[in-house]
Structures are given as structure tokens and as C-alpha cells.
């Protein structure tokens, strides 16, 4: 494996990756809408006329043609963007030590959904090299080992050996009561299972305006939840594409649950 220095969040490579995700999400939404328009659906390439050559009566022809043209532009831009990202990844490696094709594919691959770590009580995500992000020492833990009883026991034993004995508490006077106010977050146990993690947020976009941040763990997106039959990310994007009003998003950030409002 080649040595690699992770780019900063303001580097051109990170900006390119955010553009890639934005294009892919838009393409998913367009495809989802086209595949649900008409009976049978017109899709991305089916004819817009019937067998006799007359325009289909149950679709918005202007809307369909506009979406198809936009999808063609996205595909062209995405192809060019991927070439720039691949070149950027190679440049990010140390001089004289180019990244392998397998490493490049691993960095560009879609991440699996987060897992709950019983040892630390945190939700964790998978890094490109198979290790864990979201917990201290995650570079020494494999994502695929999270939840395995024998591995959890070894990690708990290691934490017990490394933890220092707690100092004897010193009695202190009772503090003056301070009024408390409700906050939009809660650290109580989360009953809703997450189904997605935010890889990046395009500056100035709807997600950016709503306050979403990279690393946010999605619990609920509008009506879509993992328990309610979540099937795929395109389903979530399609939900956003079809919604004309506000979308309520429940998420987990730094161990606390929050609620945001997205305006497509």
C-alpha cells in the first residue's frame, strides 16, 4: 500500500469530490423522476410518442426533455470530473510512490451504512482502508470486526488495562441552581436506526443552507427511515426531487440527535 497524506477539507481534491457527489445525487433524482413518469414510465431513453406517432398524452413533454438534456450534461461532466479526481489522488501520494488502481477504487467506492459500536457506544463509519472513523483509535480497528463478540471482548479488556484508576472525589459545596433551557439535541439512546452518512455538502446548495455537515448520520429523511422500508439512496434523492415543500431531517451529530429543515 502506498503512503498517502489525506487532503485538507479546503483542498482542490475535496472540492472535486464534493462536485462528484452533487452530480451523482442530481443524476439519481432525475433518473428516479423519469422512471416514475408515465405509464409505462418513459425512463431516460424511451420514445415520447405512441405507436401511431402521436405525442404521449400523460406526460409533461417539456419537463421530460429538460431532465434528459440535464442528465446528458451531468454524465459528461461526471466523466471529466472522475478523470480529474483520479489525477488528484495520484498527485496526493508521496513523490515517487504512486497509488495503486485498487487503492484509487477503494477511495472512490461508496461507503456502507454506519454501524453501532457496543464498546464505545458510538456510531462509526468505514474508512477507505477498512478501518473505522468516529472513535478514538479507530485506525487500529477494522470496520468489519465491529459487533463481533470476540473482538469486542478483546477491545474491552484493552480499555480496562489502559484506563487509570479514578481519583477519590473531593466533597464540594452544592452549586447555586442555574436555570436550564431546552436544546435541539438529545443524548438519550437513539431508537431509530441510521441508514446513511453525509460524505460531503456542496457549498451554497440546499443541504448547505439547511445546516447539514460532512459526517452527519441520517436517521430520518422526510418519510424515509430504515425501519419504514428504506431500500436505497436513490429512493431518498427521489423523495427530495418529488417534494415541493420542506423536508424534515433527523440526524446524529457528535453523539447528539438534531433536527433540520431542508428546502429543495
Coordinates of C-alpha atoms in Angstrom, one line a residue:
X1 CA 0.0 0.0 0.0
X2 CA 1.4 3.4 -0.9
X3 CA 1.9 6.2 1.6
X4 CA -0.8 8.8 1.4
X5 CA -1.4 12.2 3.0
X6 CA -5.1 12.9 3.5
X7 CA -6.1 16.2 1.8
X8 CA -7.4 19.0 3.9
X9 CA -11.1 19.9 3.8
X10 CA -10.2 23.0 1.7
X11 CA -8.0 21.3 -0.8
X12 CA -9.0 21.2 -4.5
X13 CA -9.3 17.4 -4.3
X14 CA -12.0 17.6 -1.6
X15 CA -13.8 20.3 -3.7
X16 CA -13.8 18.0 -6.7
X17 CA -15.2 15.1 -4.6
X18 CA -18.0 17.3 -3.4
X19 CA -18.8 18.2 -7.0
X20 CA -18.8 14.5 -7.8
X21 CA -21.3 13.7 -5.1
X22 CA -23.5 16.6 -6.1
X23 CA -23.6 15.4 -9.7
X24 CA -24.4 11.8 -8.7
X25 CA -27.2 12.9 -6.3
X26 CA -28.7 15.1 -9.0
X27 CA -28.5 12.2 -11.6
X28 CA -30.1 9.8 -9.1
X29 CA -33.0 12.3 -8.6
X30 CA -33.5 12.9 -12.3
X31 CA -33.4 9.1 -13.1
X32 CA -35.9 8.4 -10.3
X33 CA -38.3 11.0 -11.6
X34 CA -38.1 9.8 -15.2
X35 CA -38.6 6.2 -14.1
X36 CA -41.8 7.2 -12.3
X37 CA -43.3 9.4 -15.1
X38 CA -45.9 8.0 -17.5
X39 CA -47.5 4.6 -17.8
X40 CA -45.3 2.8 -18.7
X41 CA -42.5 5.0 -17.5
X42 CA -40.7 7.0 -20.1
X43 CA -37.3 6.4 -18.4
X44 CA -34.2 8.1 -19.7
X45 CA -34.4 7.0 -23.4
X46 CA -37.9 5.6 -24.2
X47 CA -39.8 7.2 -27.1
X48 CA -42.2 10.1 -26.2
X49 CA -44.7 9.1 -28.9
X50 CA -47.1 6.2 -29.1
X51 CA -47.2 3.5 -31.8
X52 CA -49.1 5.8 -34.2
X53 CA -46.6 8.6 -33.8
X54 CA -48.7 10.9 -31.6
X55 CA -47.1 12.5 -28.5
X56 CA -47.9 10.7 -25.3
X57 CA -50.8 12.5 -23.5
X58 CA -50.0 11.6 -19.9
X59 CA -46.6 13.3 -19.5
X60 CA -45.1 16.8 -19.4
X61 CA -43.0 16.7 -22.6
X62 CA -41.1 19.9 -21.8
X63 CA -40.2 18.6 -18.3
X64 CA -39.1 15.2 -19.6
X65 CA -36.9 16.7 -22.4
X66 CA -35.4 19.2 -20.0
X67 CA -34.5 16.4 -17.5
X68 CA -33.0 14.2 -20.2
X69 CA -30.8 17.1 -21.5
X70 CA -29.6 17.8 -18.0
X71 CA -28.8 14.2 -17.4
X72 CA -26.7 14.0 -20.5
X73 CA -24.8 17.1 -19.4
X74 CA -24.3 15.5 -15.9
X75 CA -22.9 12.3 -17.4
X76 CA -20.4 14.2 -19.5
X77 CA -19.3 16.4 -16.6
X78 CA -19.1 13.4 -14.3
X79 CA -16.8 11.5 -16.6
X80 CA -14.4 14.5 -16.9
X81 CA -14.6 15.0 -13.1
X82 CA -13.6 11.5 -12.4
X83 CA -10.5 11.8 -14.5
X84 CA -9.5 15.0 -12.6
X85 CA -10.1 13.2 -9.2
X86 CA -8.1 10.2 -10.3
X87 CA -5.2 12.5 -11.3
X88 CA -5.5 14.4 -8.0
X89 CA -5.4 11.2 -5.9
X90 CA -2.2 10.2 -7.7
X91 CA -0.7 13.6 -7.0
X92 CA -1.7 13.4 -3.3
X93 CA 0.6 10.4 -2.8
X94 CA 4.2 10.9 -1.8
X95 CA 6.7 11.6 -4.6
X96 CA 7.9 8.5 -6.3
X97 CA 5.1 6.4 -4.7
X98 CA 2.0 6.3 -6.9
X99 CA -1.2 4.9 -5.7
X100 CA -2.3 1.5 -7.0
X101 CA -5.5 1.1 -9.0
X102 CA -7.1 -0.9 -6.1
X103 CA -6.4 2.0 -3.7
X104 CA -7.9 4.5 -6.0
X105 CA -11.1 2.4 -6.5
X106 CA -11.3 1.9 -2.7
X107 CA -11.2 5.7 -2.1
X108 CA -13.9 6.3 -4.7
X109 CA -16.1 3.5 -3.6
X110 CA -19.5 4.1 -1.9
X111 CA -19.3 3.6 1.8
X112 CA -21.5 1.2 3.7
X113 CA -24.1 2.4 6.2
X114 CA -22.7 3.2 9.7
X115 CA -22.5 0.6 12.5
X116 CA -23.2 1.0 16.2
X117 CA -20.1 0.2 18.3
X118 CA -21.0 -1.6 21.5
X119 CA -17.6 -0.9 23.1
X120 CA -17.6 2.9 22.8
X121 CA -21.4 3.5 22.4
X122 CA -20.8 5.5 19.2
X123 CA -21.9 5.1 15.6
X124 CA -18.9 4.6 13.3
X125 CA -18.2 4.8 9.6
X126 CA -15.8 2.8 7.4
X127 CA -12.6 4.4 6.0
X128 CA -11.3 3.6 2.6
X129 CA -8.7 1.2 4.0
X130 CA -11.2 -0.8 6.1
X131 CA -10.5 0.9 9.4
X132 CA -13.0 2.9 11.5
X133 CA -13.7 6.7 11.8
X134 CA -15.7 8.3 14.6
X135 CA -13.9 6.8 17.6
X136 CA -10.5 7.3 19.2
X137 CA -8.0 4.7 18.0
X138 CA -10.3 3.8 15.1
X139 CA -7.2 3.4 12.8
X140 CA -6.5 0.2 14.8
X141 CA -10.0 -1.3 14.4
X142 CA -11.4 -2.9 11.3
X143 CA -15.0 -1.9 10.4
X144 CA -15.9 -5.4 9.6
X145 CA -15.0 -6.5 13.1
X146 CA -17.4 -4.1 14.8
X147 CA -20.1 -6.1 16.5
X148 CA -18.1 -9.4 16.7
X149 CA -18.3 -10.7 20.3
X150 CA -14.7 -12.0 20.5
X151 CA -13.2 -8.7 19.1
X152 CA -15.4 -6.6 21.4
X153 CA -14.2 -8.6 24.4
X154 CA -10.6 -8.0 23.5
X155 CA -11.2 -4.3 23.0
X156 CA -13.0 -4.0 26.3
X157 CA -10.1 -5.8 28.1
X158 CA -7.6 -3.4 26.4
X159 CA -9.6 -0.4 27.5
X160 CA -9.7 -1.7 31.1
X161 CA -5.9 -2.1 31.2
X162 CA -5.3 1.3 29.7
X163 CA -7.7 3.2 32.0
X164 CA -6.3 4.8 35.1
X165 CA -7.9 4.4 38.5
X166 CA -10.5 7.2 39.2
X167 CA -9.3 9.7 41.8
X168 CA -11.2 9.9 45.1
X169 CA -13.8 12.6 44.8
X170 CA -13.5 15.7 47.0
X171 CA -16.7 17.0 48.6
X172 CA -17.7 20.4 47.2
X173 CA -20.4 22.8 48.3
X174 CA -23.7 22.4 46.4
X175 CA -23.7 24.9 43.5
X176 CA -26.3 27.6 43.1
X177 CA -29.1 26.2 40.9
X178 CA -28.9 27.6 37.4
X179 CA -31.9 27.7 35.1
X180 CA -31.7 25.3 32.2
X181 CA -33.2 25.7 28.8
X182 CA -34.3 23.1 26.2
X183 CA -31.9 22.4 23.4
X184 CA -32.5 20.9 19.9
X185 CA -30.2 17.9 20.7
X186 CA -30.5 14.9 23.0
X187 CA -28.0 12.3 24.1
X188 CA -30.6 9.8 25.1
X189 CA -30.4 6.4 23.4
X190 CA -31.4 6.6 19.7
X191 CA -34.4 4.3 18.9
X192 CA -34.2 5.0 15.1
X193 CA -31.5 3.1 13.2
X194 CA -29.4 5.3 10.8
X195 CA -29.3 4.4 7.1
X196 CA -26.8 6.9 5.6
X197 CA -23.9 9.2 6.3
X198 CA -23.2 12.6 4.7
X199 CA -19.9 12.3 2.8
X200 CA -19.8 16.0 1.8
X201 CA -22.0 19.1 1.4
X202 CA -21.9 21.3 -1.7
X203 CA -21.4 25.0 -0.7
X204 CA -24.5 27.1 -1.3
X205 CA -26.7 24.1 -2.0
X206 CA -30.0 23.2 -0.2
X207 CA -28.2 20.8 2.2
X208 CA -25.7 23.6 3.0
X209 CA -28.4 26.1 3.6
X210 CA -30.2 23.6 5.9
X211 CA -27.1 23.2 8.0
X212 CA -26.0 19.7 7.1
X213 CA -22.4 18.9 7.8
X214 CA -19.9 16.3 6.5
X215 CA -20.1 13.3 8.8
X216 CA -23.7 13.8 9.8
X217 CA -25.5 10.4 10.3
X218 CA -29.1 10.4 8.8
X219 CA -31.8 8.8 11.0
X220 CA -34.9 10.1 9.1
X221 CA -35.3 11.9 5.7
X222 CA -38.8 13.2 5.3
X223 CA -40.9 10.0 5.4
X224 CA -37.9 7.7 4.8
X225 CA -36.4 5.7 7.7
X226 CA -34.6 2.5 7.9
X227 CA -37.4 0.8 9.8
X228 CA -40.0 2.2 7.3
X229 CA -38.6 0.2 4.4
X230 CA -35.5 2.1 3.3
X231 CA -34.2 0.5 0.1
X232 CA -31.6 2.7 -1.5
X233 CA -30.1 6.2 -1.6
X234 CA -31.8 6.9 -4.9
X235 CA -35.1 6.5 -3.0
X236 CA -34.0 9.3 -0.7
X237 CA -33.0 11.5 -3.6
X238 CA -36.2 10.8 -5.4
X239 CA -38.1 11.8 -2.2
X240 CA -36.3 15.2 -2.3
X241 CA -36.9 15.6 -6.1
X242 CA -40.7 15.0 -5.7
X243 CA -41.1 17.2 -2.6
X244 CA -42.1 20.8 -3.3
X245 CA -42.3 21.8 0.4
X246 CA -39.9 21.5 3.3
X247 CA -38.3 18.2 4.3
X248 CA -37.6 17.4 8.0
X249 CA -34.3 15.6 8.6
X250 CA -33.4 13.8 11.8
X251 CA -29.7 13.2 12.2
X252 CA -27.0 12.3 14.6
X253 CA -24.0 14.6 15.0
X254 CA -21.2 14.1 17.6
X255 CA -23.4 11.7 19.5
X256 CA -26.3 14.1 19.8
X257 CA -29.6 14.0 17.9
X258 CA -30.7 17.1 15.9
X259 CA -33.5 18.0 13.5
X260 CA -33.0 20.2 10.4
X261 CA -35.4 21.5 7.7
X262 CA -34.4 21.1 4.1
X263 CA -35.9 23.3 1.4
X264 CA -35.3 21.8 -2.0

